[in-house]
Amino acid sequence: MQFNKNFNFKEREKSWYQKWEENKIFKADENSEKEPYSILMPPPNVTGMLHFGHVLNHTLQDLFIRRMRMDGKEVVWFPGMDHAGIATQTKVEQKLKEEGLTRHDLGREKFVDKVWDWKEEYGGIILEQLKRLGISCDWDRTLFTMDETASKAVEEMFIRLYDEGLIYKGKRIINWSPLAQTALSDEEVEFKEVHEKLYTMKYYFKGTDSYLKVATVRPETIFGDIAVAVNPNDIRYKKLIGQKVVVPIVNREVEIIGDDYADPEFGTGCVKITPAHDPNDFEIGQRHNLESINTINPDGTMNELAGKYAGLDRFEARKSVIKDLEESGLMEKVDDYTHNVGFSQRGGEPIEPYLSDQWFVNMKPLAEQALKVVQDGEIEFHPKHWVKTYEHWMNNIRDWCISRQLWWGHRIPVFYDENGNHTAASSEEEARTKLNLPSDAILRQDEDVLDTWFSSWLWPLTTMGWFDKNGNENLDNPTMKKFSPTDLLVTGPDIIFFWVARMVMASKNVKDEIPFKNVYFTSLIRDGQGRKLSKSLGNSPDPLNVMDKYGADAVRFTILYLAPLGQDVRMEIDFEAQDIPSMEVGRNFANKLWNAGRFLNMKAEQFGSTDEMLTESELTLSDKWVQSRLHETISKIDDCLNNFKVTEYSKTLYDFIWSDYCGWYIESLKIESYSNSDDLNKKKIAFAINIFNEVLKLLHPVMPFITEELWHLLNRKDENESISTQQLNKSDITAISQPAIDDFDKIKTIVETTRSLKSSTPSISAEQRLKLGITTSIEVTQLIQSNLLLLKELTKSTELVLNENSDETSIKGVTNFAELNLYVGDAVNPEQEKERLNTEIKRLEGQVLGINKKLSNSSFVDNAPAKVVEMERKKLSDMSEKIEQLKESLISFS
């Protein structure tokens, strides 16, 4: 292996991942005696393609997986894919459409075969894309939700819940996709703001000229009207409750009912009740024992109950109904109206609230235990505020519609006899036994399949082998015994109900055990304008292209650096180039790391390598300081990751590597090497490399490729070894020298103040060497004398003068332990410098005046947050101090 000028990530990332897989570094052993650590991968859809939500989610998971592997634990990350019922079926149907065919032309069995063919050819691309990101799953354990073992678990769970009376068939309003002609889960519905009209119609009292004004956005559903609701406390209509009005066009008399759902402030306060076409109306219908009249076909056209409008698409019917209402004088008025409408995520059409026979799970009995384990802290949420959201949903839980009118998916294991009697069973033979039927009785299986989430909620059980390949149940298998419950689930908060809560319910029902101990809810990624990343908005660059430009390590590091726990991620997007310029953060950091490694390698080649360590007397202040800062950093990182503060983790490492190690220590190392013997330099470089090795190990979980490469190059390791399996060092309190930290901080302060004095004077460059005078205590004087060469070179000084008065022209700086005089000689034009100083003093005095005015305002001091007031006071103190420094410098030029 050669130490090139730059890290060739395009070649080396691929090479290292291949090597990791060959050496089975990600392989877990359930028979190991090591402490276990496990994570379940949220299974991406088999149709899915990598997006930045995946990048964030999987980088987080890989961070903890790699970290715990290096912490000596037996680690397993269970990967897999979801069969994605409607999404996958839609893909295959689109392909058939190009051939002029429909699924009905093929029939169910052949169509399902076609889907399996598609899955084998195209499905699972996303898992290969995730490997490009560098994630370290145990790929031999990959599970597909339609695999035999998973399918057996789904079937078993359905039958158990059916037999327990928790699964039932009933009529309910569900989300319906007219295009796919199937029920949709709430998760498959996307709400968008729509500008429509609010139509106020006339519902006459029979045989009179009096009428109620009833407002609706969906006049095409009046054929299903069964009542008009008013609020029983609305004095305008209270006395009308029990009377009847006539539905316009339909000419059906319906009763006026009193119900709290009717909002006196909305529209006219009168609401048409159509139980078959609105979920709220359905609930009202249940309360008042009203009939439900379905007037829309599954394909979104009007049915025969719509009379002359039958066969029209629902939106075409709306236009015709409006026209007829207006021509008949039955339309009171039309207003503009903006509201949210649900759209199918797959087909893109507005969903239809639809009344149909569906299979449901009674969720309330399952929710009670699942709520308790979160409230009791058995399962912890990060950030914690999601507990309230979880509690609200669980306390108001509704039954789950689990049937879908599709062919791709787990077919519902319910069998019917010729009289419509039914039962849940794993085979016709079992069904006949349960129904007390003869062995030759004819049965038919339910045509519907189960909601995709019905297999997903069993993920903690199926990934760990609830059923084996022979269909045998084994909840006590080695994998479950070792790795269940898992330690962490990383997921988006948008599926806290659809997936997280349901997994808890399923695991408690089957095993009476929680499925995971911690849930980390990821941030939402938004562009610079605050919009969610979306292909339709053109603000969602392809992560693979971004990785090709910056490298996987840079992308991984940047995404964590920008993703604080509980807050959305903001990333500036270059729309034209489909690029994310903020990835420069990670790339620049990777370059800094690489250059530090190259420098150490060059010095090791110059002075030679050794296993001999520096003695206590050979350790300089900078050595003791960097060692102390390393162990402080290790301690802080442990705390960050134990509390899931990943952004703080990445920033802590960034600051230590960029500033402490590269900015201060390596520069100190260069200066000190000038006066050292080669033998001492050899030991110093070995010491520096040892510190760097610890840095690489700390950084490896988030930047696995470049750290692996650097570790091998610097330590001449065999390519079959990996930094992934190296033990992380713990923070050693005895290695932290507070005096060394305090002393080196004084050196840094002097250097930074000197640099600041130079940068504040336009005619002086940062590299210009000038005489520096320092007036300070005896203690600090001794510190400076012990580190004279180091301080002289870091400040770029011609000479250092300690505790001497001089009449030479100087610029003054003050720290909390020393006064600095940067003697400028003829480097500065006195008149120009006086003018500059006076201008700056005047500017600062104006700002001080403004802050004083603000702080003397009792309204501001009493009402502003304490933090804001304190910040203003600090600004005042800092500016006042700066003015005094400038005035002293001004005297020097007078």
Short mmCIF file of N, CA and C in Angstrom, two decimals, residues 346-442:
data_model
loop_
_atom_site.label_atom_id
_atom_site.label_comp_id
_atom_site.label_asym_id
_atom_site.label_seq_id
_atom_site.Cartn_x
_atom_site.Cartn_y
_atom_site.Cartn_z
N ARG A 346 -48.85 6.59 -4.01
CA ARG A 346 -48.46 5.77 -5.17
C ARG A 346 -49.06 6.30 -6.46
N GLY A 347 -50.40 6.42 -6.46
CA GLY A 347 -51.07 6.81 -7.70
C GLY A 347 -51.15 8.30 -7.90
N GLY A 348 -51.06 9.07 -6.81
CA GLY A 348 -51.11 10.51 -6.90
C GLY A 348 -52.50 11.09 -6.95
N GLU A 349 -53.55 10.24 -6.97
CA GLU A 349 -54.93 10.74 -7.05
C GLU A 349 -55.48 11.01 -5.66
N PRO A 350 -56.48 11.91 -5.55
CA PRO A 350 -57.11 12.13 -4.24
C PRO A 350 -57.75 10.82 -3.76
N ILE A 351 -57.50 10.48 -2.50
CA ILE A 351 -58.08 9.23 -1.99
C ILE A 351 -59.58 9.44 -1.75
N GLU A 352 -60.29 8.36 -1.72
CA GLU A 352 -61.73 8.41 -1.49
C GLU A 352 -62.03 7.78 -0.12
N PRO A 353 -62.62 8.55 0.82
CA PRO A 353 -63.09 7.90 2.06
C PRO A 353 -64.20 6.93 1.65
N TYR A 354 -63.98 5.66 1.93
CA TYR A 354 -64.84 4.65 1.30
C TYR A 354 -65.34 3.65 2.35
N LEU A 355 -66.60 3.35 2.29
CA LEU A 355 -67.20 2.37 3.21
C LEU A 355 -67.15 1.00 2.56
N SER A 356 -66.47 0.08 3.22
CA SER A 356 -66.39 -1.27 2.62
C SER A 356 -66.15 -2.31 3.71
N ASP A 357 -66.33 -3.58 3.32
CA ASP A 357 -66.03 -4.69 4.23
C ASP A 357 -64.52 -4.90 4.27
N GLN A 358 -63.96 -4.79 5.44
CA GLN A 358 -62.52 -4.96 5.60
C GLN A 358 -62.24 -5.75 6.87
N TRP A 359 -61.00 -6.25 6.95
CA TRP A 359 -60.55 -6.93 8.16
C TRP A 359 -59.84 -5.92 9.08
N PHE A 360 -60.13 -6.01 10.37
CA PHE A 360 -59.58 -5.07 11.34
C PHE A 360 -58.97 -5.82 12.52
N VAL A 361 -57.98 -5.16 13.15
CA VAL A 361 -57.46 -5.62 14.44
C VAL A 361 -58.00 -4.70 15.52
N ASN A 362 -58.56 -5.30 16.56
CA ASN A 362 -59.01 -4.53 17.73
C ASN A 362 -57.75 -4.14 18.52
N MET A 363 -57.37 -2.88 18.47
CA MET A 363 -56.06 -2.45 18.98
C MET A 363 -56.03 -2.13 20.47
N LYS A 364 -57.15 -1.76 21.03
CA LYS A 364 -57.15 -1.28 22.42
C LYS A 364 -56.53 -2.28 23.40
N PRO A 365 -56.91 -3.57 23.36
CA PRO A 365 -56.31 -4.51 24.32
C PRO A 365 -54.80 -4.66 24.13
N LEU A 366 -54.33 -4.50 22.87
CA LEU A 366 -52.90 -4.63 22.59
C LEU A 366 -52.13 -3.38 23.03
N ALA A 367 -52.82 -2.24 22.98
CA ALA A 367 -52.15 -0.96 23.25
C ALA A 367 -51.81 -0.76 24.71
N GLU A 368 -52.60 -1.35 25.61
CA GLU A 368 -52.42 -1.08 27.04
C GLU A 368 -51.02 -1.42 27.53
N GLN A 369 -50.56 -2.65 27.20
CA GLN A 369 -49.22 -3.07 27.64
C GLN A 369 -48.13 -2.27 26.92
N ALA A 370 -48.38 -1.99 25.63
CA ALA A 370 -47.39 -1.27 24.83
C ALA A 370 -47.21 0.16 25.33
N LEU A 371 -48.24 0.73 25.89
CA LEU A 371 -48.15 2.08 26.47
C LEU A 371 -47.38 2.03 27.79
N LYS A 372 -47.66 1.03 28.58
CA LYS A 372 -47.06 0.92 29.93
C LYS A 372 -45.54 0.83 29.87
N VAL A 373 -45.00 0.04 28.94
CA VAL A 373 -43.54 -0.17 28.90
C VAL A 373 -42.80 1.12 28.53
N VAL A 374 -43.46 2.02 27.80
CA VAL A 374 -42.84 3.30 27.48
C VAL A 374 -42.98 4.26 28.66
N GLN A 375 -44.15 4.28 29.26
CA GLN A 375 -44.37 5.16 30.43
C GLN A 375 -43.47 4.77 31.60
N ASP A 376 -43.22 3.47 31.74
CA ASP A 376 -42.38 2.98 32.85
C ASP A 376 -40.88 3.12 32.56
N GLY A 377 -40.53 3.53 31.32
CA GLY A 377 -39.12 3.70 30.97
C GLY A 377 -38.42 2.42 30.57
N GLU A 378 -39.19 1.34 30.41
CA GLU A 378 -38.56 0.09 29.95
C GLU A 378 -38.05 0.27 28.53
N ILE A 379 -38.80 1.04 27.73
CA ILE A 379 -38.35 1.49 26.41
C ILE A 379 -38.16 3.00 26.52
N GLU A 380 -36.98 3.48 26.11
CA GLU A 380 -36.71 4.92 26.18
C GLU A 380 -36.71 5.54 24.79
N PHE A 381 -37.34 6.72 24.69
CA PHE A 381 -37.39 7.45 23.43
C PHE A 381 -36.35 8.58 23.47
N HIS A 382 -35.69 8.80 22.33
CA HIS A 382 -34.72 9.89 22.19
C HIS A 382 -35.04 10.65 20.92
N PRO A 383 -35.45 11.93 21.00
CA PRO A 383 -35.64 12.73 22.21
C PRO A 383 -36.92 12.33 22.96
N LYS A 384 -36.96 12.67 24.22
CA LYS A 384 -38.01 12.21 25.11
C LYS A 384 -39.39 12.79 24.80
N HIS A 385 -39.45 13.93 24.10
CA HIS A 385 -40.75 14.56 23.89
C HIS A 385 -41.69 13.70 23.04
N TRP A 386 -41.14 12.70 22.34
CA TRP A 386 -42.01 11.83 21.54
C TRP A 386 -42.86 10.91 22.41
N VAL A 387 -42.51 10.80 23.69
CA VAL A 387 -43.33 9.98 24.61
C VAL A 387 -44.75 10.54 24.66
N LYS A 388 -44.89 11.86 24.73
CA LYS A 388 -46.21 12.49 24.80
C LYS A 388 -47.03 12.18 23.56
N THR A 389 -46.39 12.24 22.41
CA THR A 389 -47.07 11.92 21.15
C THR A 389 -47.54 10.47 21.15
N TYR A 390 -46.65 9.59 21.61
CA TYR A 390 -46.96 8.16 21.69
C TYR A 390 -48.14 7.92 22.63
N GLU A 391 -48.10 8.56 23.80
CA GLU A 391 -49.19 8.40 24.78
C GLU A 391 -50.53 8.85 24.19
N HIS A 392 -50.51 10.00 23.52
CA HIS A 392 -51.76 10.53 22.96
C HIS A 392 -52.35 9.56 21.96
N TRP A 393 -51.50 9.01 21.11
CA TRP A 393 -52.00 8.10 20.08
C TRP A 393 -52.51 6.80 20.70
N MET A 394 -51.76 6.27 21.64
CA MET A 394 -52.15 5.00 22.27
C MET A 394 -53.43 5.15 23.08
N ASN A 395 -53.62 6.30 23.70
CA ASN A 395 -54.84 6.52 24.48
C ASN A 395 -56.07 6.78 23.61
N ASN A 396 -55.82 7.12 22.35
CA ASN A 396 -56.93 7.39 21.42
C ASN A 396 -56.88 6.45 20.22
N ILE A 397 -56.36 5.25 20.46
CA ILE A 397 -56.10 4.33 19.35
C ILE A 397 -57.39 3.86 18.68
N ARG A 398 -57.31 3.72 17.36
CA ARG A 398 -58.44 3.22 16.58
C ARG A 398 -58.08 1.85 16.04
N ASP A 399 -59.07 1.09 15.67
CA ASP A 399 -58.81 -0.24 15.12
C ASP A 399 -58.07 -0.11 13.78
N TRP A 400 -57.28 -1.12 13.51
CA TRP A 400 -56.37 -1.10 12.36
C TRP A 400 -56.98 -1.90 11.21
N CYS A 401 -57.17 -1.22 10.08
CA CYS A 401 -57.66 -1.91 8.88
C CYS A 401 -56.48 -2.62 8.24
N ILE A 402 -56.52 -3.96 8.21
CA ILE A 402 -55.34 -4.73 7.78
C ILE A 402 -55.53 -5.40 6.41
N SER A 403 -56.71 -5.26 5.80
CA SER A 403 -56.92 -5.93 4.51
C SER A 403 -56.64 -4.98 3.35
N ARG A 404 -56.10 -5.53 2.28
CA ARG A 404 -55.80 -4.76 1.07
C ARG A 404 -56.29 -5.54 -0.14
N GLN A 405 -56.85 -4.83 -1.10
CA GLN A 405 -57.42 -5.47 -2.27
C GLN A 405 -56.33 -5.59 -3.35
N LEU A 406 -55.31 -6.37 -3.01
CA LEU A 406 -54.17 -6.58 -3.90
C LEU A 406 -53.95 -8.08 -4.09
N TRP A 407 -53.02 -8.39 -4.98
CA TRP A 407 -52.63 -9.79 -5.16
C TRP A 407 -51.23 -10.07 -4.60
N TRP A 408 -50.41 -9.01 -4.52
CA TRP A 408 -49.04 -9.18 -4.02
C TRP A 408 -49.03 -8.90 -2.53
N GLY A 409 -48.64 -9.90 -1.78
CA GLY A 409 -48.61 -9.75 -0.33
C GLY A 409 -49.00 -11.06 0.33
N HIS A 410 -49.16 -11.03 1.65
CA HIS A 410 -49.56 -12.22 2.40
C HIS A 410 -51.08 -12.36 2.31
N ARG A 411 -51.51 -13.39 1.65
CA ARG A 411 -52.96 -13.59 1.48
C ARG A 411 -53.59 -13.90 2.84
N ILE A 412 -54.74 -13.29 3.08
CA ILE A 412 -55.41 -13.46 4.37
C ILE A 412 -55.80 -14.93 4.56
N PRO A 413 -55.36 -15.56 5.67
CA PRO A 413 -55.60 -16.99 5.87
C PRO A 413 -57.00 -17.28 6.46
N VAL A 414 -58.01 -16.80 5.75
CA VAL A 414 -59.40 -17.04 6.17
C VAL A 414 -60.09 -17.84 5.08
N PHE A 415 -60.82 -18.87 5.51
CA PHE A 415 -61.52 -19.75 4.56
C PHE A 415 -63.02 -19.71 4.83
N TYR A 416 -63.80 -19.69 3.73
CA TYR A 416 -65.26 -19.60 3.81
C TYR A 416 -65.88 -20.89 3.27
N ASP A 417 -66.96 -21.33 3.93
CA ASP A 417 -67.70 -22.44 3.34
C ASP A 417 -68.78 -21.86 2.42
N GLU A 418 -69.63 -22.73 1.87
CA GLU A 418 -70.63 -22.28 0.89
C GLU A 418 -71.71 -21.41 1.51
N ASN A 419 -71.82 -21.43 2.83
CA ASN A 419 -72.83 -20.61 3.52
C ASN A 419 -72.25 -19.30 4.07
N GLY A 420 -70.96 -19.07 3.78
CA GLY A 420 -70.35 -17.82 4.24
C GLY A 420 -69.72 -17.91 5.62
N ASN A 421 -69.85 -19.06 6.29
CA ASN A 421 -69.16 -19.24 7.57
C ASN A 421 -67.65 -19.24 7.33
N HIS A 422 -66.91 -18.69 8.25
CA HIS A 422 -65.47 -18.60 7.99
C HIS A 422 -64.66 -18.79 9.26
N THR A 423 -63.39 -19.11 9.04
CA THR A 423 -62.43 -19.22 10.14
C THR A 423 -61.04 -18.94 9.62
N ALA A 424 -60.11 -18.68 10.51
CA ALA A 424 -58.71 -18.47 10.13
C ALA A 424 -57.96 -19.77 10.36
N ALA A 425 -57.18 -20.17 9.37
CA ALA A 425 -56.46 -21.44 9.47
C ALA A 425 -55.26 -21.41 8.54
N SER A 426 -54.32 -22.32 8.81
CA SER A 426 -53.11 -22.37 7.98
C SER A 426 -53.30 -23.24 6.74
N SER A 427 -54.42 -23.96 6.68
CA SER A 427 -54.70 -24.81 5.51
C SER A 427 -56.20 -25.08 5.43
N GLU A 428 -56.65 -25.55 4.29
CA GLU A 428 -58.06 -25.90 4.13
C GLU A 428 -58.44 -27.02 5.10
N GLU A 429 -57.50 -27.95 5.28
CA GLU A 429 -57.76 -29.08 6.18
C GLU A 429 -58.02 -28.58 7.61
N GLU A 430 -57.17 -27.67 8.06
CA GLU A 430 -57.36 -27.12 9.40
C GLU A 430 -58.67 -26.33 9.49
N ALA A 431 -59.00 -25.61 8.40
CA ALA A 431 -60.22 -24.81 8.38
C ALA A 431 -61.46 -25.71 8.50
N ARG A 432 -61.45 -26.82 7.78
CA ARG A 432 -62.60 -27.75 7.84
C ARG A 432 -62.77 -28.27 9.27
N THR A 433 -61.64 -28.59 9.90
CA THR A 433 -61.71 -29.08 11.28
C THR A 433 -62.32 -28.02 12.20
N LYS A 434 -61.86 -26.78 12.05
CA LYS A 434 -62.35 -25.70 12.91
C LYS A 434 -63.82 -25.38 12.64
N LEU A 435 -64.26 -25.60 11.39
CA LEU A 435 -65.65 -25.31 11.03
C LEU A 435 -66.56 -26.54 11.16
N ASN A 436 -65.95 -27.66 11.62
CA ASN A 436 -66.71 -28.92 11.76
C ASN A 436 -67.33 -29.34 10.42
N LEU A 437 -66.51 -29.31 9.37
CA LEU A 437 -66.98 -29.68 8.03
C LEU A 437 -66.36 -31.00 7.61
N PRO A 438 -67.04 -31.73 6.71
CA PRO A 438 -66.46 -32.98 6.19
C PRO A 438 -65.22 -32.70 5.36
N SER A 439 -64.41 -33.70 5.16
CA SER A 439 -63.12 -33.54 4.47
C SER A 439 -63.27 -33.13 3.01
N ASP A 440 -64.46 -33.36 2.41
CA ASP A 440 -64.63 -32.99 1.00
C ASP A 440 -65.39 -31.68 0.83
N ALA A 441 -65.64 -30.97 1.92
CA ALA A 441 -66.37 -29.70 1.84
C ALA A 441 -65.57 -28.68 1.02
N ILE A 442 -66.27 -27.94 0.17
CA ILE A 442 -65.62 -26.95 -0.69
C ILE A 442 -65.43 -25.65 0.09
#
